[in-house]
Amino acid sequence: MTDPARPAVPDQGYWSRSGGSAWADLQTLMDRLYQPIGEAVADRADPPVGARVLDVGCGAGATTLDLARRVGPTGHCTGVDISAPLLEAARRRAVATANVDFIEADAQTHDFGEATFDAVTSRFGVMFFTDPDAAFANLRRATKPGGRLTFACWRAVAENALTQVPLEAATPFLPDLPPPLPVDAPGRFAFADPEKVRGILHRSGWTDIEITPLDTPTPLSLDEMLDLGLKFGVLGTALPQQDETVRAQVRAAVTDRLNVHLRDGIIPMSAACWLVSARR
């Protein structure tokens, strides 16, 4: 839950330290929230039994394991991520699954080989590339002719406005937050403009590009929203550096703002995304 104008992933170290550890700690919650989105990606990709699939930004492995089940024991799914803590969690979950492996690497530059995979998928793992044209060209190279790329990315922040409440409420207590970056900088909402996404895919050689809206309910309790809002992104990095008084002030301010949105003990959020597919 981060400001779209601030990078959700400042660098690889973020995911290998606080960001990855926070996600791993909240793995059960994140899996519950994003399972419908991962399933929509897998359904659109529709890999046949026996296919080889690359799952980009696989995190703790939920989507990778789902895809491995779909392709069956004669198929294989490889998850790739830059976060060591998340990959550690993924490998623990996959210990009894033979047709899965995980790679700690940057999918933008890693050599996956030529025409290795029948399909490439991602649930929120492709918006952080510093050079998206090069990244999607690299993924295209790794895809077999006729193979499909499928991913989910976030739509505009205005369509996901509740995600901004924690940072908005906390900012008055944190005067030293880094200045905002352009909204299209690498980060959570970098692919909010579908024409930008279409251009990147076209320039990197993909064809048959389809971009459709995907909306899924993501209801949260107050405590769950506080966990997400205070442990990730800008606040997840800034708050541990503050003294106890400031942390308490921030938590109280965020709680007050979130209470306005409670309905029967639940914050009725929805994830407004794009579902994107293309072919090599």
Tab-separated table of N, CA and C in Angstrom, residues 124-268:
chain	number	residue	atom	x	y	z
A	124	PHE	N	1.645	-9.244	-10.782
A	124	PHE	CA	2.209	-8.034	-10.170
A	124	PHE	C	3.731	-8.064	-10.082
A	125	GLY	N	4.409	-8.761	-10.992
A	125	GLY	CA	5.864	-8.823	-10.908
A	125	GLY	C	6.608	-8.099	-12.000
A	126	VAL	N	5.896	-7.383	-12.889
A	126	VAL	CA	6.566	-6.826	-14.064
A	126	VAL	C	6.589	-5.303	-14.100
A	127	MET	N	6.088	-4.628	-13.060
A	127	MET	CA	5.982	-3.162	-13.103
A	127	MET	C	7.238	-2.471	-12.564
A	128	PHE	N	8.234	-3.260	-12.183
A	128	PHE	CA	9.383	-2.703	-11.469
A	128	PHE	C	10.668	-2.691	-12.293
A	129	PHE	N	10.578	-3.078	-13.569
A	129	PHE	CA	11.764	-3.104	-14.415
A	129	PHE	C	12.251	-1.684	-14.684
A	130	THR	N	13.556	-1.466	-14.582
A	130	THR	CA	14.113	-0.151	-14.901
A	130	THR	C	14.116	0.100	-16.402
A	131	ASP	N	14.187	-0.970	-17.194
A	131	ASP	CA	14.131	-0.860	-18.652
A	131	ASP	C	13.107	-1.879	-19.150
A	132	PRO	N	11.821	-1.531	-19.128
A	132	PRO	CA	10.799	-2.520	-19.479
A	132	PRO	C	10.902	-3.031	-20.904
A	133	ASP	N	11.337	-2.187	-21.847
A	133	ASP	CA	11.492	-2.676	-23.221
A	133	ASP	C	12.501	-3.823	-23.270
A	134	ALA	N	13.634	-3.639	-22.599
A	134	ALA	CA	14.656	-4.682	-22.578
A	134	ALA	C	14.163	-5.909	-21.828
A	135	ALA	N	13.427	-5.691	-20.741
A	135	ALA	CA	12.936	-6.817	-19.948
A	135	ALA	C	11.979	-7.692	-20.751
A	136	PHE	N	11.020	-7.056	-21.435
A	136	PHE	CA	10.053	-7.858	-22.183
A	136	PHE	C	10.662	-8.459	-23.443
A	137	ALA	N	11.695	-7.836	-23.971
A	137	ALA	CA	12.427	-8.467	-25.071
A	137	ALA	C	13.157	-9.713	-24.574
A	138	ASN	N	13.707	-9.628	-23.365
A	138	ASN	CA	14.388	-10.788	-22.781
A	138	ASN	C	13.404	-11.926	-22.518
A	139	LEU	N	12.219	-11.585	-22.015
A	139	LEU	CA	11.203	-12.607	-21.767
A	139	LEU	C	10.685	-13.194	-23.080
A	140	ARG	N	10.593	-12.379	-24.110
A	140	ARG	CA	10.167	-12.892	-25.406
A	140	ARG	C	11.187	-13.900	-25.939
A	141	ARG	N	12.456	-13.570	-25.785
A	141	ARG	CA	13.497	-14.498	-26.234
A	141	ARG	C	13.357	-15.847	-25.546
A	142	ALA	N	12.948	-15.841	-24.283
A	142	ALA	CA	12.837	-17.079	-23.512
A	142	ALA	C	11.571	-17.872	-23.845
A	143	THR	N	10.675	-17.280	-24.637
A	143	THR	CA	9.386	-17.904	-24.941
A	143	THR	C	9.439	-18.589	-26.310
A	144	LYS	N	8.834	-19.753	-26.403
A	144	LYS	CA	8.785	-20.470	-27.673
A	144	LYS	C	7.900	-19.724	-28.674
A	145	PRO	N	8.181	-19.844	-29.974
A	145	PRO	CA	7.299	-19.223	-30.967
A	145	PRO	C	5.846	-19.663	-30.756
A	146	GLY	N	4.948	-18.692	-30.728
A	146	GLY	CA	3.544	-18.976	-30.461
A	146	GLY	C	3.184	-19.006	-28.998
A	147	GLY	N	4.186	-18.951	-28.122
A	147	GLY	CA	3.939	-18.979	-26.686
A	147	GLY	C	3.312	-17.698	-26.193
A	148	ARG	N	2.651	-17.778	-25.058
A	148	ARG	CA	1.865	-16.650	-24.552
A	148	ARG	C	2.499	-16.022	-23.313
A	149	LEU	N	2.465	-14.709	-23.278
A	149	LEU	CA	2.790	-13.903	-22.095
A	149	LEU	C	1.480	-13.447	-21.472
A	150	THR	N	1.332	-13.624	-20.169
A	150	THR	CA	0.128	-13.182	-19.469
A	150	THR	C	0.519	-12.591	-18.125
A	151	PHE	N	0.005	-11.405	-17.810
A	151	PHE	CA	0.311	-10.828	-16.499
A	151	PHE	C	-0.801	-9.906	-16.038
A	152	ALA	N	-0.818	-9.676	-14.723
A	152	ALA	CA	-1.707	-8.698	-14.106
A	152	ALA	C	-0.874	-7.532	-13.604
A	153	CYS	N	-1.374	-6.327	-13.805
A	153	CYS	CA	-0.736	-5.119	-13.270
A	153	CYS	C	-1.834	-4.185	-12.781
A	154	TRP	N	-1.461	-3.222	-11.954
A	154	TRP	CA	-2.441	-2.330	-11.341
A	154	TRP	C	-2.902	-1.252	-12.310
A	155	ARG	N	-4.183	-0.912	-12.239
A	155	ARG	CA	-4.692	0.248	-12.945
A	155	ARG	C	-4.338	1.503	-12.143
A	156	ALA	N	-4.952	2.635	-12.507
A	156	ALA	CA	-4.559	3.927	-11.934
A	156	ALA	C	-4.834	4.000	-10.442
A	157	VAL	N	-4.071	4.834	-9.773
A	157	VAL	CA	-4.236	5.006	-8.337
A	157	VAL	C	-5.621	5.514	-7.982
A	158	ALA	N	-6.225	6.325	-8.862
A	158	ALA	CA	-7.566	6.835	-8.589
A	158	ALA	C	-8.579	5.706	-8.483
A	159	GLU	N	-8.310	4.582	-9.136
A	159	GLU	CA	-9.197	3.427	-9.069
A	159	GLU	C	-8.843	2.504	-7.904
A	160	ASN	N	-7.759	2.817	-7.214
A	160	ASN	CA	-7.316	2.049	-6.040
A	160	ASN	C	-7.050	3.015	-4.886
A	161	ALA	N	-7.954	3.973	-4.720
A	161	ALA	CA	-7.700	5.116	-3.839
A	161	ALA	C	-7.493	4.720	-2.382
A	162	LEU	N	-8.168	3.684	-1.898
A	162	LEU	CA	-8.028	3.327	-0.490
A	162	LEU	C	-6.612	2.870	-0.147
A	163	THR	N	-5.871	2.416	-1.142
A	163	THR	CA	-4.502	1.995	-0.864
A	163	THR	C	-3.625	3.161	-0.419
A	164	GLN	N	-4.058	4.380	-0.708
A	164	GLN	CA	-3.242	5.550	-0.392
A	164	GLN	C	-3.513	6.137	0.991
A	165	VAL	N	-4.568	5.667	1.652
A	165	VAL	CA	-4.965	6.251	2.936
A	165	VAL	C	-3.855	6.183	3.983
A	166	PRO	N	-3.173	5.038	4.175
A	166	PRO	CA	-2.141	5.013	5.218
A	166	PRO	C	-1.036	6.048	5.011
A	167	LEU	N	-0.534	6.167	3.793
A	167	LEU	CA	0.536	7.136	3.554
A	167	LEU	C	0.038	8.561	3.714
A	168	GLU	N	-1.154	8.842	3.222
A	168	GLU	CA	-1.707	10.188	3.368
A	168	GLU	C	-1.850	10.568	4.842
A	169	ALA	N	-2.315	9.628	5.659
A	169	ALA	CA	-2.499	9.916	7.081
A	169	ALA	C	-1.167	10.044	7.809
A	170	ALA	N	-0.154	9.300	7.369
A	170	ALA	CA	1.136	9.280	8.069
A	170	ALA	C	2.046	10.429	7.699
A	171	THR	N	1.907	10.975	6.499
A	171	THR	CA	2.862	11.957	5.980
A	171	THR	C	3.083	13.162	6.898
A	172	PRO	N	2.057	13.732	7.553
A	172	PRO	CA	2.323	14.889	8.433
A	172	PRO	C	3.280	14.596	9.583
A	173	PHE	N	3.427	13.344	9.951
A	173	PHE	CA	4.311	12.983	11.063
A	173	PHE	C	5.705	12.571	10.589
A	174	LEU	N	5.902	12.560	9.270
A	174	LEU	CA	7.164	12.063	8.713
A	174	LEU	C	7.698	13.067	7.686
A	175	PRO	N	8.230	14.183	8.159
A	175	PRO	CA	8.655	15.248	7.237
A	175	PRO	C	9.848	14.873	6.369
A	176	ASP	N	10.568	13.815	6.712
A	176	ASP	CA	11.775	13.464	5.967
A	176	ASP	C	11.548	12.361	4.937
A	177	LEU	N	10.286	12.103	4.583
A	177	LEU	CA	10.032	11.118	3.530
A	177	LEU	C	10.679	11.573	2.227
A	178	PRO	N	11.139	10.644	1.409
A	178	PRO	CA	11.761	11.037	0.135
A	178	PRO	C	10.759	11.729	-0.763
A	179	PRO	N	11.244	12.631	-1.627
A	179	PRO	CA	10.313	13.345	-2.521
A	179	PRO	C	9.690	12.379	-3.524
A	180	PRO	N	8.482	12.692	-3.955
A	180	PRO	CA	7.830	11.841	-4.956
A	180	PRO	C	8.604	11.799	-6.258
A	181	LEU	N	8.500	10.650	-6.935
A	181	LEU	CA	9.046	10.484	-8.269
A	181	LEU	C	7.906	10.500	-9.278
A	182	PRO	N	8.200	10.594	-10.553
A	182	PRO	CA	7.128	10.577	-11.562
A	182	PRO	C	6.246	9.338	-11.416
A	183	VAL	N	4.956	9.487	-11.735
A	183	VAL	CA	4.020	8.392	-11.531
A	183	VAL	C	4.331	7.189	-12.399
A	184	ASP	N	5.075	7.371	-13.501
A	184	ASP	CA	5.387	6.232	-14.355
A	184	ASP	C	6.757	5.634	-14.053
A	185	ALA	N	7.369	6.060	-12.933
A	185	ALA	CA	8.629	5.438	-12.526
A	185	ALA	C	8.367	3.995	-12.128
A	186	PRO	N	9.392	3.141	-12.155
A	186	PRO	CA	9.186	1.745	-11.747
A	186	PRO	C	8.523	1.667	-10.379
A	187	GLY	N	7.469	0.887	-10.284
A	187	GLY	CA	6.727	0.788	-9.040
A	187	GLY	C	5.344	0.233	-9.285
A	188	ARG	N	4.560	0.234	-8.245
A	188	ARG	CA	3.278	-0.461	-8.267
A	188	ARG	C	2.359	-0.017	-9.407
A	189	PHE	N	2.280	1.298	-9.668
A	189	PHE	CA	1.337	1.810	-10.650
A	189	PHE	C	2.005	2.216	-11.958
A	190	ALA	N	3.189	1.708	-12.228
A	190	ALA	CA	3.933	2.101	-13.420
A	190	ALA	C	3.239	1.699	-14.710
A	191	PHE	N	2.391	0.657	-14.663
A	191	PHE	CA	1.709	0.180	-15.865
A	191	PHE	C	0.225	0.551	-15.854
A	192	ALA	N	-0.117	1.620	-15.156
A	192	ALA	CA	-1.523	2.016	-15.063
A	192	ALA	C	-2.092	2.431	-16.418
A	193	ASP	N	-1.251	2.985	-17.295
A	193	ASP	CA	-1.694	3.438	-18.614
A	193	ASP	C	-1.625	2.268	-19.597
A	194	PRO	N	-2.765	1.766	-20.073
A	194	PRO	CA	-2.728	0.595	-20.950
A	194	PRO	C	-2.002	0.852	-22.265
A	195	GLU	N	-2.040	2.102	-22.759
A	195	GLU	CA	-1.340	2.386	-24.010
A	195	GLU	C	0.178	2.353	-23.812
A	196	LYS	N	0.628	2.734	-22.625
A	196	LYS	CA	2.054	2.581	-22.322
A	196	LYS	C	2.436	1.108	-22.357
A	197	VAL	N	1.619	0.263	-21.754
A	197	VAL	CA	1.886	-1.173	-21.730
A	197	VAL	C	1.882	-1.724	-23.156
A	198	ARG	N	0.898	-1.336	-23.943
A	198	ARG	CA	0.805	-1.804	-25.321
A	198	ARG	C	2.064	-1.407	-26.104
A	199	GLY	N	2.530	-0.178	-25.891
A	199	GLY	CA	3.730	0.287	-26.584
A	199	GLY	C	4.968	-0.508	-26.212
A	200	ILE	N	5.124	-0.784	-24.915
A	200	ILE	CA	6.272	-1.567	-24.459
A	200	ILE	C	6.266	-2.947	-25.105
A	201	LEU	N	5.109	-3.599	-25.090
A	201	LEU	CA	5.029	-4.944	-25.644
A	201	LEU	C	5.245	-4.934	-27.158
A	202	HIS	N	4.687	-3.942	-27.832
A	202	HIS	CA	4.873	-3.848	-29.281
A	202	HIS	C	6.353	-3.642	-29.617
A	203	ARG	N	7.000	-2.717	-28.927
A	203	ARG	CA	8.411	-2.443	-29.217
A	203	ARG	C	9.304	-3.633	-28.920
A	204	SER	N	8.936	-4.441	-27.936
A	204	SER	CA	9.767	-5.589	-27.579
A	204	SER	C	9.415	-6.847	-28.370
A	205	GLY	N	8.517	-6.706	-29.351
A	205	GLY	CA	8.321	-7.785	-30.310
A	205	GLY	C	7.115	-8.674	-30.097
A	206	TRP	N	6.283	-8.375	-29.105
A	206	TRP	CA	5.111	-9.200	-28.849
A	206	TRP	C	3.973	-8.813	-29.795
A	207	THR	N	3.094	-9.783	-30.091
A	207	THR	CA	1.947	-9.545	-30.956
A	207	THR	C	0.671	-10.019	-30.266
A	208	ASP	N	-0.467	-9.826	-30.927
A	208	ASP	CA	-1.770	-10.253	-30.398
A	208	ASP	C	-1.985	-9.748	-28.970
A	209	ILE	N	-1.712	-8.473	-28.753
A	209	ILE	CA	-1.776	-7.883	-27.411
A	209	ILE	C	-3.232	-7.637	-27.021
A	210	GLU	N	-3.619	-8.138	-25.849
A	210	GLU	CA	-4.953	-7.909	-25.307
A	210	GLU	C	-4.823	-7.361	-23.889
A	211	ILE	N	-5.559	-6.290	-23.608
A	211	ILE	CA	-5.538	-5.664	-22.284
A	211	ILE	C	-6.980	-5.443	-21.852
A	212	THR	N	-7.395	-6.111	-20.787
A	212	THR	CA	-8.777	-6.019	-20.328
A	212	THR	C	-8.803	-5.716	-18.837
A	213	PRO	N	-9.843	-5.017	-18.362
A	213	PRO	CA	-9.948	-4.731	-16.922
A	213	PRO	C	-10.180	-6.011	-16.118
A	214	LEU	N	-9.603	-6.025	-14.933
A	214	LEU	CA	-9.808	-7.117	-13.980
A	214	LEU	C	-10.063	-6.486	-12.620
A	215	ASP	N	-11.230	-6.740	-12.054
A	215	ASP	CA	-11.591	-6.196	-10.746
A	215	ASP	C	-11.937	-7.350	-9.820
A	216	THR	N	-11.279	-7.401	-8.668
A	216	THR	CA	-11.564	-8.462	-7.702
A	216	THR	C	-11.706	-7.864	-6.305
A	217	PRO	N	-12.655	-8.326	-5.507
A	217	PRO	CA	-12.795	-7.848	-4.130
A	217	PRO	C	-11.567	-8.242	-3.300
A	218	THR	N	-11.081	-7.312	-2.495
A	218	THR	CA	-9.972	-7.591	-1.575
A	218	THR	C	-10.323	-7.045	-0.188
A	219	PRO	N	-11.372	-7.557	0.448
A	219	PRO	CA	-11.788	-7.023	1.753
A	219	PRO	C	-10.745	-7.292	2.829
A	220	LEU	N	-10.595	-6.320	3.718
A	220	LEU	CA	-9.594	-6.402	4.778
A	220	LEU	C	-10.198	-5.968	6.101
A	221	SER	N	-9.755	-6.595	7.178
A	221	SER	CA	-10.063	-6.072	8.507
A	221	SER	C	-9.179	-4.860	8.772
A	222	LEU	N	-9.503	-4.122	9.816
A	222	LEU	CA	-8.690	-2.960	10.165
A	222	LEU	C	-7.261	-3.372	10.469
A	223	ASP	N	-7.080	-4.434	11.258
A	223	ASP	CA	-5.724	-4.876	11.605
A	223	ASP	C	-4.944	-5.308	10.370
A	224	GLU	N	-5.620	-5.972	9.436
A	224	GLU	CA	-4.933	-6.403	8.213
A	224	GLU	C	-4.508	-5.199	7.379
A	225	MET	N	-5.375	-4.212	7.284
A	225	MET	CA	-5.035	-3.005	6.526
A	225	MET	C	-3.891	-2.251	7.178
A	226	LEU	N	-3.873	-2.216	8.505
A	226	LEU	CA	-2.753	-1.579	9.205
A	226	LEU	C	-1.450	-2.317	8.926
A	227	ASP	N	-1.501	-3.643	8.962
A	227	ASP	CA	-0.293	-4.421	8.655
A	227	ASP	C	0.241	-4.074	7.274
A	228	LEU	N	-0.632	-4.076	6.276
A	228	LEU	CA	-0.195	-3.801	4.911
A	228	LEU	C	0.271	-2.359	4.760
A	229	GLY	N	-0.470	-1.445	5.324
A	229	GLY	CA	-0.151	-0.047	5.145
A	229	GLY	C	1.121	0.400	5.835
A	230	LEU	N	1.437	-0.208	6.988
A	230	LEU	CA	2.570	0.256	7.796
A	230	LEU	C	3.836	-0.576	7.601
A	231	LYS	N	3.726	-1.733	6.970
A	231	LYS	CA	4.891	-2.619	6.867
A	231	LYS	C	5.504	-2.685	5.475
A	232	PHE	N	4.827	-2.102	4.469
A	232	PHE	CA	5.328	-2.166	3.102
A	232	PHE	C	5.704	-0.793	2.582
A	233	GLY	N	6.459	-0.784	1.509
A	233	GLY	CA	6.735	0.430	0.764
A	233	GLY	C	7.394	1.522	1.572
A	234	VAL	N	7.006	2.751	1.289
A	234	VAL	CA	7.639	3.918	1.913
A	234	VAL	C	7.518	3.859	3.431
A	235	LEU	N	6.334	3.562	3.948
A	235	LEU	CA	6.158	3.526	5.402
A	235	LEU	C	6.895	2.353	6.026
A	236	GLY	N	6.927	1.235	5.345
A	236	GLY	CA	7.658	0.081	5.871
A	236	GLY	C	9.141	0.347	6.014
A	237	THR	N	9.663	1.227	5.174
A	237	THR	CA	11.071	1.616	5.265
A	237	THR	C	11.289	2.728	6.285
A	238	ALA	N	10.355	3.694	6.330
A	238	ALA	CA	10.559	4.886	7.158
A	238	ALA	C	10.239	4.669	8.630
A	239	LEU	N	9.182	3.930	8.943
A	239	LEU	CA	8.735	3.836	10.335
A	239	LEU	C	9.737	3.182	11.268
A	240	PRO	N	10.440	2.113	10.879
A	240	PRO	CA	11.404	1.525	11.814
A	240	PRO	C	12.508	2.486	12.242
A	241	GLN	N	12.711	3.559	11.481
A	241	GLN	CA	13.749	4.533	11.817
A	241	GLN	C	13.253	5.612	12.788
A	242	GLN	N	11.956	5.587	13.098
A	242	GLN	CA	11.375	6.608	13.976
A	242	GLN	C	11.343	6.116	15.425
A	243	ASP	N	11.205	7.072	16.351
A	243	ASP	CA	11.099	6.671	17.746
A	243	ASP	C	9.677	6.175	18.033
A	244	GLU	N	9.511	5.610	19.212
A	244	GLU	CA	8.242	4.978	19.556
A	244	GLU	C	7.079	5.965	19.528
A	245	THR	N	7.335	7.208	19.935
A	245	THR	CA	6.270	8.211	19.953
A	245	THR	C	5.733	8.482	18.552
A	246	VAL	N	6.638	8.667	17.600
A	246	VAL	CA	6.210	8.934	16.220
A	246	VAL	C	5.484	7.729	15.647
A	247	ARG	N	5.990	6.537	15.906
A	247	ARG	CA	5.320	5.345	15.396
A	247	ARG	C	3.900	5.231	15.946
A	248	ALA	N	3.742	5.571	17.227
A	248	ALA	CA	2.404	5.525	17.829
A	248	ALA	C	1.496	6.587	17.219
A	249	GLN	N	2.017	7.778	16.963
A	249	GLN	CA	1.223	8.832	16.345
A	249	GLN	C	0.766	8.433	14.944
A	250	VAL	N	1.679	7.844	14.196
A	250	VAL	CA	1.340	7.418	12.842
A	250	VAL	C	0.260	6.342	12.878
A	251	ARG	N	0.438	5.361	13.750
A	251	ARG	CA	-0.550	4.275	13.818
A	251	ARG	C	-1.928	4.820	14.207
A	252	ALA	N	-1.960	5.750	15.144
A	252	ALA	CA	-3.242	6.322	15.569
A	252	ALA	C	-3.891	7.115	14.432
A	253	ALA	N	-3.079	7.894	13.718
A	253	ALA	CA	-3.616	8.696	12.614
A	253	ALA	C	-4.147	7.807	11.491
A	254	VAL	N	-3.408	6.766	11.161
A	254	VAL	CA	-3.848	5.850	10.104
A	254	VAL	C	-5.116	5.122	10.536
A	255	THR	N	-5.158	4.697	11.791
A	255	THR	CA	-6.346	4.008	12.304
A	255	THR	C	-7.575	4.895	12.206
A	256	ASP	N	-7.425	6.162	12.592
A	256	ASP	CA	-8.559	7.087	12.527
A	256	ASP	C	-9.068	7.231	11.090
A	257	ARG	N	-8.152	7.341	10.132
A	257	ARG	CA	-8.560	7.507	8.735
A	257	ARG	C	-9.224	6.250	8.199
A	258	LEU	N	-8.723	5.093	8.593
A	258	LEU	CA	-9.287	3.836	8.094
A	258	LEU	C	-10.653	3.546	8.705
A	259	ASN	N	-10.837	3.962	9.950
A	259	ASN	CA	-12.128	3.713	10.620
A	259	ASN	C	-13.304	4.298	9.843
A	260	VAL	N	-13.054	5.374	9.114
A	260	VAL	CA	-14.105	6.010	8.318
A	260	VAL	C	-14.646	5.050	7.261
A	261	HIS	N	-13.780	4.134	6.801
A	261	HIS	CA	-14.146	3.253	5.689
A	261	HIS	C	-14.650	1.888	6.149
A	262	LEU	N	-14.672	1.654	7.447
A	262	LEU	CA	-15.124	0.358	7.959
A	262	LEU	C	-16.625	0.173	7.734
A	263	ARG	N	-16.981	-1.034	7.301
A	263	ARG	CA	-18.386	-1.423	7.165
A	263	ARG	C	-18.537	-2.801	7.786
A	264	ASP	N	-19.236	-2.860	8.916
A	264	ASP	CA	-19.409	-4.133	9.624
A	264	ASP	C	-18.065	-4.790	9.920
A	265	GLY	N	-17.110	-3.978	10.326
A	265	GLY	CA	-15.801	-4.484	10.719
A	265	GLY	C	-14.854	-4.778	9.573
A	266	ILE	N	-15.260	-4.481	8.346
A	266	ILE	CA	-14.446	-4.782	7.172
A	266	ILE	C	-14.275	-3.525	6.322
A	267	ILE	N	-13.078	-3.359	5.745
A	267	ILE	CA	-12.838	-2.309	4.760
A	267	ILE	C	-13.082	-2.932	3.389
A	268	PRO	N	-14.152	-2.558	2.700
A	268	PRO	CA	-14.548	-3.242	1.460
A	268	PRO	C	-13.753	-2.779	0.253
